PDB file of C-alpha atoms and ligand atoms in Angstrom:
ATOM      1  CA  MET C   1      -0.275   0.057   0.133  1.00  0.00           C
ATOM      2  CA  SER C   2       1.037   3.665  -0.724  1.00  0.00           C
ATOM      3  CA  ARG C   3       1.820   6.047   1.685  1.00  0.00           C
ATOM      4  CA  LYS C   4      -0.910   8.779   2.514  1.00  0.00           C
ATOM      5  CA  PRO C   5      -0.603  12.063   3.787  1.00  0.00           C
ATOM      6  CA  LYS C   6      -2.639  12.862   7.272  1.00  0.00           C
ATOM      7  CA  ILE C   7      -3.065  16.774   6.338  1.00  0.00           C
ATOM      8  CA  ILE C   8      -3.743  18.317   2.904  1.00  0.00           C
ATOM      9  CA  VAL C   9      -3.159  22.185   3.101  1.00  0.00           C
ATOM     10  CA  PHE C  10      -4.072  24.630   0.377  1.00  0.00           C
ATOM     11  CA  ASP C  11      -3.144  28.183  -0.318  1.00  0.00           C
ATOM     12  CA  LEU C  12      -6.335  30.414  -1.406  1.00  0.00           C
ATOM     13  CA  ASP C  13      -5.338  32.777  -4.004  1.00  0.00           C
ATOM     14  CA  TYR C  14      -4.661  31.386  -7.503  1.00  0.00           C
ATOM     15  CA  THR C  15      -4.700  27.704  -5.834  1.00  0.00           C
ATOM     16  CA  LEU C  16      -8.324  27.464  -4.813  1.00  0.00           C
ATOM     17  CA  TRP C  17      -9.653  30.456  -6.311  1.00  0.00           C
ATOM     18  CA  PRO C  18      -8.343  32.499  -9.761  1.00  0.00           C
ATOM     19  CA  PHE C  19      -7.577  35.748  -7.787  1.00  0.00           C
ATOM     20  CA  TRP C  20      -6.106  37.962  -5.149  1.00  0.00           C
ATOM     21  CA  VAL C  21      -8.724  38.508  -2.533  1.00  0.00           C
ATOM     22  CA  ASP C  22      -7.140  41.527  -1.393  1.00  0.00           C
ATOM     23  CA  THR C  23      -6.826  43.520  -4.808  1.00  0.00           C
ATOM     24  CA  HIS C  24      -9.385  41.998  -7.301  1.00  0.00           C
ATOM     25  CA  PHE C  25     -12.468  42.160  -5.233  1.00  0.00           C
ATOM     26  CA  THR C  26     -14.232  44.620  -2.673  1.00  0.00           C
ATOM     27  CA  PRO C  27     -15.485  43.223   0.314  1.00  0.00           C
ATOM     28  CA  PRO C  28     -17.736  42.693   1.908  1.00  0.00           C
ATOM     29  CA  PHE C  29     -18.856  39.679  -0.081  1.00  0.00           C
ATOM     30  CA  LYS C  30     -22.334  38.141   0.105  1.00  0.00           C
ATOM     31  CA  LYS C  31     -24.696  35.523  -1.868  1.00  0.00           C
ATOM     32  CA  LYS C  32     -26.921  36.995  -4.388  1.00  0.00           C
ATOM     33  CA  GLY C  33     -29.225  34.393  -5.358  1.00  0.00           C
ATOM     34  CA  SER C  34     -26.807  31.078  -6.115  1.00  0.00           C
ATOM     35  CA  VAL C  35     -23.679  33.332  -6.843  1.00  0.00           C
ATOM     36  CA  ILE C  36     -21.205  35.026  -4.627  1.00  0.00           C
ATOM     37  CA  VAL C  37     -20.561  38.525  -5.091  1.00  0.00           C
ATOM     38  CA  ASP C  38     -18.439  41.644  -4.033  1.00  0.00           C
ATOM     39  CA  ALA C  39     -19.408  45.051  -2.914  1.00  0.00           C
ATOM     40  CA  HIS C  40     -19.969  46.309  -6.214  1.00  0.00           C
ATOM     41  CA  GLY C  41     -21.970  43.294  -7.594  1.00  0.00           C
ATOM     42  CA  LYS C  42     -18.938  41.645  -9.190  1.00  0.00           C
ATOM     43  CA  ILE C  43     -19.277  37.851  -9.435  1.00  0.00           C
ATOM     44  CA  ILE C  44     -16.497  35.960  -7.514  1.00  0.00           C
ATOM     45  CA  HIS C  45     -16.041  32.152  -8.988  1.00  0.00           C
ATOM     46  CA  CYS C  46     -13.612  29.541  -7.597  1.00  0.00           C
ATOM     47  CA  TYR C  47     -11.586  27.081  -9.827  1.00  0.00           C
ATOM     48  CA  LYS C  48     -14.141  25.011 -11.206  1.00  0.00           C
ATOM     49  CA  GLU C  49     -13.301  21.584  -9.585  1.00  0.00           C
ATOM     50  CA  VAL C  50     -12.355  22.758  -6.419  1.00  0.00           C
ATOM     51  CA  PRO C  51     -15.887  22.368  -4.470  1.00  0.00           C
ATOM     52  CA  ALA C  52     -15.803  18.644  -5.792  1.00  0.00           C
ATOM     53  CA  VAL C  53     -12.121  18.123  -5.021  1.00  0.00           C
ATOM     54  CA  LEU C  54     -12.548  19.327  -1.426  1.00  0.00           C
ATOM     55  CA  LYS C  55     -15.757  17.320  -0.663  1.00  0.00           C
ATOM     56  CA  ARG C  56     -13.974  14.181  -1.891  1.00  0.00           C
ATOM     57  CA  LEU C  57     -10.715  14.645   0.217  1.00  0.00           C
ATOM     58  CA  SER C  58     -13.010  15.318   2.957  1.00  0.00           C
ATOM     59  CA  ASP C  59     -14.912  12.034   2.438  1.00  0.00           C
ATOM     60  CA  GLU C  60     -11.999  10.146   2.035  1.00  0.00           C
ATOM     61  CA  GLY C  61     -10.976  11.042   5.768  1.00  0.00           C
ATOM     62  CA  TYR C  62      -8.298  13.617   5.001  1.00  0.00           C
ATOM     63  CA  GLU C  63      -7.637  16.410   7.429  1.00  0.00           C
ATOM     64  CA  LEU C  64      -7.681  19.579   5.239  1.00  0.00           C
ATOM     65  CA  GLY C  65      -6.285  22.900   6.174  1.00  0.00           C
ATOM     66  CA  VAL C  66      -5.946  26.505   4.507  1.00  0.00           C
ATOM     67  CA  ALA C  67      -2.526  28.425   4.589  1.00  0.00           C
ATOM     68  CA  SER C  68      -2.509  31.612   3.219  1.00  0.00           C
ATOM     69  CA  ARG C  69      -0.569  34.913   3.823  1.00  0.00           C
ATOM     70  CA  THR C  70      -3.398  37.586   2.391  1.00  0.00           C
ATOM     71  CA  SER C  71      -4.012  40.771   4.126  1.00  0.00           C
ATOM     72  CA  GLU C  72      -7.657  40.733   3.442  1.00  0.00           C
ATOM     73  CA  ILE C  73      -8.152  38.174   6.293  1.00  0.00           C
ATOM     74  CA  GLN C  74     -11.734  39.169   6.889  1.00  0.00           C
ATOM     75  CA  GLY C  75     -12.546  38.828   3.095  1.00  0.00           C
ATOM     76  CA  ALA C  76     -10.853  35.412   2.793  1.00  0.00           C
ATOM     77  CA  ASN C  77     -12.825  34.056   5.599  1.00  0.00           C
ATOM     78  CA  GLN C  78     -16.110  35.434   4.413  1.00  0.00           C
ATOM     79  CA  LEU C  79     -15.470  33.555   1.135  1.00  0.00           C
ATOM     80  CA  LEU C  80     -14.726  30.301   2.748  1.00  0.00           C
ATOM     81  CA  ASN C  81     -17.977  30.781   4.598  1.00  0.00           C
ATOM     82  CA  LEU C  82     -19.839  31.822   1.292  1.00  0.00           C
ATOM     83  CA  PHE C  83     -18.573  28.885  -0.583  1.00  0.00           C
ATOM     84  CA  ASN C  84     -19.408  26.539   2.063  1.00  0.00           C
ATOM     85  CA  TRP C  85     -15.999  25.377   2.681  1.00  0.00           C
ATOM     86  CA  GLU C  86     -15.743  26.035   6.607  1.00  0.00           C
ATOM     87  CA  GLN C  87     -16.988  22.531   6.756  1.00  0.00           C
ATOM     88  CA  TYR C  88     -13.664  20.970   5.454  1.00  0.00           C
ATOM     89  CA  PHE C  89     -11.219  22.902   6.882  1.00  0.00           C
ATOM     90  CA  LYS C  90     -10.098  22.044  10.133  1.00  0.00           C
ATOM     91  CA  TYR C  91      -7.153  24.345  10.206  1.00  0.00           C
ATOM     92  CA  LYS C  92      -7.104  27.779   8.884  1.00  0.00           C
ATOM     93  CA  GLU C  93      -4.006  29.935   9.076  1.00  0.00           C
ATOM     94  CA  ILE C  94      -4.548  33.150   7.114  1.00  0.00           C
ATOM     95  CA  TYR C  95      -2.488  36.154   7.549  1.00  0.00           C
ATOM     96  CA  PRO C  96       0.441  37.861   6.124  1.00  0.00           C
ATOM     97  CA  GLY C  97       4.090  36.738   6.652  1.00  0.00           C
ATOM     98  CA  ASN C  98       6.140  33.660   5.789  1.00  0.00           C
ATOM     99  CA  LYS C  99       4.284  30.232   5.619  1.00  0.00           C
ATOM    100  CA  LEU C 100       6.705  28.703   7.988  1.00  0.00           C
ATOM    101  CA  THR C 101       4.711  30.297  10.846  1.00  0.00           C
ATOM    102  CA  HIS C 102       1.378  29.024   9.374  1.00  0.00           C
ATOM    103  CA  PHE C 103       2.727  25.324   9.200  1.00  0.00           C
ATOM    104  CA  SER C 104       4.385  25.700  12.679  1.00  0.00           C
ATOM    105  CA  LYS C 105       0.672  26.416  13.989  1.00  0.00           C
ATOM    106  CA  ILE C 106      -0.863  23.468  12.240  1.00  0.00           C
ATOM    107  CA  GLN C 107       1.952  21.007  13.180  1.00  0.00           C
ATOM    108  CA  LYS C 108       1.352  21.973  16.913  1.00  0.00           C
ATOM    109  CA  ALA C 109      -2.400  22.037  16.704  1.00  0.00           C
ATOM    110  CA  SER C 110      -2.512  18.457  14.929  1.00  0.00           C
ATOM    111  CA  GLY C 111       0.302  16.829  16.522  1.00  0.00           C
ATOM    112  CA  ASN C 112       1.427  15.345  12.976  1.00  0.00           C
ATOM    113  CA  ASP C 113       4.551  15.411  11.458  1.00  0.00           C
ATOM    114  CA  TYR C 114       5.498  17.615   8.927  1.00  0.00           C
ATOM    115  CA  LYS C 115       6.403  14.709   6.651  1.00  0.00           C
ATOM    116  CA  ASP C 116       2.664  13.445   6.904  1.00  0.00           C
ATOM    117  CA  MET C 117       1.364  16.695   5.382  1.00  0.00           C
ATOM    118  CA  ILE C 118       1.118  17.929   1.641  1.00  0.00           C
ATOM    119  CA  PHE C 119       0.681  21.365   0.386  1.00  0.00           C
ATOM    120  CA  PHE C 120      -0.421  23.127  -2.649  1.00  0.00           C
ATOM    121  CA  ASP C 121       0.517  26.634  -3.703  1.00  0.00           C
ATOM    122  CA  ASP C 122       0.800  28.585  -6.976  1.00  0.00           C
ATOM    123  CA  GLU C 123       4.040  30.586  -5.394  1.00  0.00           C
ATOM    124  CA  HIS C 124       7.540  29.132  -5.768  1.00  0.00           C
ATOM    125  CA  ARG C 125       8.698  31.565  -2.549  1.00  0.00           C
ATOM    126  CA  ASN C 126       6.405  29.607  -0.485  1.00  0.00           C
ATOM    127  CA  ILE C 127       6.982  26.018  -2.180  1.00  0.00           C
ATOM    128  CA  VAL C 128      10.854  26.813  -0.928  1.00  0.00           C
ATOM    129  CA  ASP C 129       9.868  27.665   2.644  1.00  0.00           C
ATOM    130  CA  VAL C 130       7.429  25.225   3.294  1.00  0.00           C
ATOM    131  CA  ASN C 131       9.764  22.423   1.735  1.00  0.00           C
ATOM    132  CA  LYS C 132      12.344  23.075   4.179  1.00  0.00           C
ATOM    133  CA  LEU C 133      10.243  21.717   6.989  1.00  0.00           C
ATOM    134  CA  GLY C 134       9.779  18.176   5.263  1.00  0.00           C
ATOM    135  CA  VAL C 135       6.472  19.105   3.913  1.00  0.00           C
ATOM    136  CA  THR C 136       5.806  17.719   0.209  1.00  0.00           C
ATOM    137  CA  CYS C 137       4.905  20.667  -1.832  1.00  0.00           C
ATOM    138  CA  ILE C 138       3.160  20.787  -4.807  1.00  0.00           C
ATOM    139  CA  PHE C 139       3.575  23.924  -7.411  1.00  0.00           C
ATOM    140  CA  VAL C 140       0.016  24.690  -8.780  1.00  0.00           C
ATOM    141  CA  ARG C 141       0.155  26.548 -12.060  1.00  0.00           C
ATOM    142  CA  ASP C 142      -3.725  26.668 -13.002  1.00  0.00           C
ATOM    143  CA  GLY C 143      -5.304  26.208 -10.004  1.00  0.00           C
ATOM    144  CA  VAL C 144      -6.507  22.804  -8.025  1.00  0.00           C
ATOM    145  CA  SER C 145      -8.280  20.309 -10.111  1.00  0.00           C
ATOM    146  CA  HIS C 146      -9.027  16.714  -9.544  1.00  0.00           C
ATOM    147  CA  THR C 147      -5.939  15.712 -11.737  1.00  0.00           C
ATOM    148  CA  VAL C 148      -3.400  17.952  -9.852  1.00  0.00           C
ATOM    149  CA  VAL C 149      -4.330  16.303  -6.495  1.00  0.00           C
ATOM    150  CA  GLU C 150      -4.611  12.795  -7.769  1.00  0.00           C
ATOM    151  CA  ASN C 151      -0.975  13.155  -9.149  1.00  0.00           C
ATOM    152  CA  ALA C 152      -0.003  14.361  -6.114  1.00  0.00           C
ATOM    153  CA  LEU C 153      -1.373  11.678  -3.881  1.00  0.00           C
ATOM    154  CA  LYS C 154       0.072   9.080  -6.307  1.00  0.00           C
ATOM    155  CA  ASP C 155       3.589  10.506  -6.135  1.00  0.00           C
ATOM    156  CA  PHE C 156       3.373  11.107  -2.315  1.00  0.00           C
TER     157      PHE C 156
HETATM  158 MG1   MG J   1      -1.443  32.072  -4.066  1.00  0.00          MG
END
């Protein structure tokens, strides 16, 4: 049997959704019918397969987390809530700064080793930093999808 990670952690901007939450949209965000809009009524989408990917990983028993260095902390949390993803994320570390901090908090809270974690991010600097801890880091080019996650879990 192949080895499996215990915790799967995702960046937010350009990993779960195709924008920077601190610059592309204006909070507060809200639901308008079935869509999510910003303060100017601009419609906000995540990457298409992300809701299904999160549901599946959660159903399969993985613990999921978020590590984002956005300065738009409130807006990011609002979106997690409006997308209905709060149910999936046991660990939420959302604040500016080096992601070594984010991961050290996840490690302490979970009691799991870094080697049992996998991390998806679109920024090279974060991959380099978090990789030093022994976390398996996956560079994401066009957002998280079923294929991206499946390949990463296969190679873990
Ligand atoms: Mg990002």
